[in-house]
Short mmCIF file of C-alpha atoms in Angstrom, two decimals:
data_model
loop_
_atom_site.label_atom_id
_atom_site.label_comp_id
_atom_site.label_asym_id
_atom_site.label_seq_id
_atom_site.Cartn_x
_atom_site.Cartn_y
_atom_site.Cartn_z
CA MET A 10 -34.54 -11.83 -9.94
CA SER A 11 -32.25 -11.36 -12.95
CA ILE A 12 -31.50 -7.76 -11.96
CA PHE A 13 -30.68 -8.84 -8.52
CA ARG A 14 -28.24 -11.47 -9.83
CA SER A 15 -26.60 -9.08 -12.10
CA PHE A 16 -26.12 -6.66 -9.03
CA VAL A 17 -24.48 -9.55 -7.09
CA LEU A 18 -22.14 -10.40 -10.01
CA LEU A 19 -21.17 -6.84 -10.53
CA GLY A 20 -20.46 -6.54 -6.78
CA PHE A 21 -18.38 -9.61 -6.82
CA PHE A 22 -16.36 -8.59 -9.80
CA LEU A 23 -15.75 -5.20 -8.27
CA LEU A 24 -14.60 -6.70 -5.02
CA VAL A 25 -12.28 -9.02 -6.76
CA SER A 26 -10.84 -6.31 -8.95
CA ASN A 27 -10.30 -4.11 -6.03
CA GLN A 28 -8.39 -6.96 -4.28
CA SER A 29 -6.17 -7.30 -7.30
CA TYR A 30 -5.42 -3.60 -7.33
CA ALA A 31 -4.63 -3.85 -3.73
CA GLN A 32 -2.30 -6.57 -4.28
CA ALA A 33 -0.68 -4.68 -7.16
CA ILE A 34 -0.19 -1.63 -4.97
CA SER A 35 1.27 -3.82 -2.25
CA LYS A 36 3.76 -5.35 -4.37
CA ASP A 37 5.02 -2.35 -6.33
CA TYR A 38 4.61 0.02 -3.24
CA GLN A 39 6.59 -2.35 -0.99
CA LYS A 40 9.50 -2.48 -3.43
CA ASN A 41 9.65 1.35 -3.72
CA CYS A 42 9.16 1.88 -0.06
CA ALA A 43 11.99 -0.51 0.72
CA ARG A 44 14.30 1.23 -1.73
CA GLU A 45 13.47 4.66 -0.18
CA GLN A 46 13.97 3.46 3.22
CA VAL A 47 17.40 1.99 2.49
CA ALA A 48 18.38 5.33 1.00
CA GLU A 49 17.02 7.47 3.91
CA HIS A 50 18.63 5.25 6.59
CA GLN A 51 22.09 4.79 5.01
CA GLY A 52 24.72 4.74 7.60
CA ILE A 53 22.37 4.48 10.56
CA LYS A 54 23.11 1.65 13.18
CA GLY A 55 26.71 1.55 12.02
CA LYS A 56 25.74 -1.22 9.48
CA ALA A 57 24.62 -1.30 5.99
CA LEU A 58 20.89 -1.77 5.83
CA THR A 59 19.10 -3.71 3.07
CA GLU A 60 15.66 -3.81 1.57
CA GLU A 61 14.91 -6.90 3.71
CA ASP A 62 15.33 -4.79 6.83
CA PHE A 63 12.19 -2.84 5.92
CA THR A 64 10.04 -5.68 4.68
CA ALA A 65 7.62 -5.62 7.67
CA TYR A 66 7.41 -1.84 7.86
CA CYS A 67 6.79 -1.42 4.10
CA GLY A 68 4.34 -4.21 4.11
CA CYS A 69 2.50 -2.63 6.99
CA GLN A 70 2.32 0.69 5.26
CA ALA A 71 1.22 -0.86 1.89
CA ASN A 72 -1.60 -2.76 3.65
CA PHE A 73 -2.65 0.52 5.48
CA ILE A 74 -2.67 2.34 2.20
CA SER A 75 -4.63 -0.25 0.46
CA LYS A 76 -7.30 -0.23 3.18
CA THR A 77 -7.47 3.53 3.54
CA ALA A 78 -7.20 4.77 -0.12
CA SER A 79 -10.20 5.10 -2.35
CA ASN A 80 -10.49 2.97 -5.50
CA ARG A 81 -9.55 5.90 -7.63
CA GLN A 82 -6.46 6.64 -5.56
CA VAL A 83 -5.51 2.87 -5.76
CA ASN A 84 -5.88 2.91 -9.34
CA GLU A 85 -3.72 6.03 -9.71
CA LEU A 86 -0.85 4.35 -7.76
CA VAL A 87 -1.36 0.97 -9.78
CA MET A 88 -0.94 3.14 -13.03
CA ASN A 89 2.10 5.06 -11.61
CA PRO A 90 3.63 3.26 -8.62
CA LYS A 91 6.41 5.77 -8.28
CA ALA A 92 3.97 8.69 -7.94
CA LYS A 93 3.87 10.68 -4.79
CA PRO A 94 0.73 12.79 -4.84
CA GLU A 95 -0.28 14.85 -1.91
CA TRP A 96 -2.91 12.56 -0.74
CA LEU A 97 -0.46 9.72 -0.60
CA LYS A 98 1.86 11.68 1.58
CA VAL A 99 -1.03 12.30 4.10
CA ILE A 100 -1.88 8.61 4.18
CA GLU A 101 1.83 7.61 4.55
CA LEU A 102 2.15 9.80 7.55
CA LYS A 103 -0.93 8.11 9.26
CA ALA A 104 0.35 4.70 8.09
CA MET A 105 3.75 5.40 9.73
CA LYS A 106 2.10 6.22 13.04
CA ALA A 107 -0.10 3.13 12.95
CA CYS A 108 2.76 0.83 11.81
CA PHE A 109 5.22 2.25 14.48
CA THR A 110 2.45 1.44 17.15
CA ASP A 111 1.63 -1.97 15.72
CA PRO A 112 2.92 -4.57 18.36
CA LYS A 113 3.85 -6.91 15.38
CA MET A 114 6.49 -4.39 14.20
CA THR A 115 9.96 -4.93 15.83
CA THR A 116 13.04 -3.00 15.36
#
């Protein structure tokens, strides 16, 4: 019984720590994402865009990455939020497709 309880506690702590990593990636990733989007879309629509204009999109993308990336990959992003490893570029492309087709997204 003691071993079982230890495994349950270990599983709980892993789950909680993974959620905190996901929140960290979400917060930092969203900030970087919004900055990048503003820079990439400068001058589009004839008005100056702000980071707030990309809040929903970057939130969707961060959520997708948090759910899709492995624990090792999430940890890599938490340690260096501005990193752009190849695996992240692949997931970002998938996230972009998923977020653009999400009915909650509006332009």
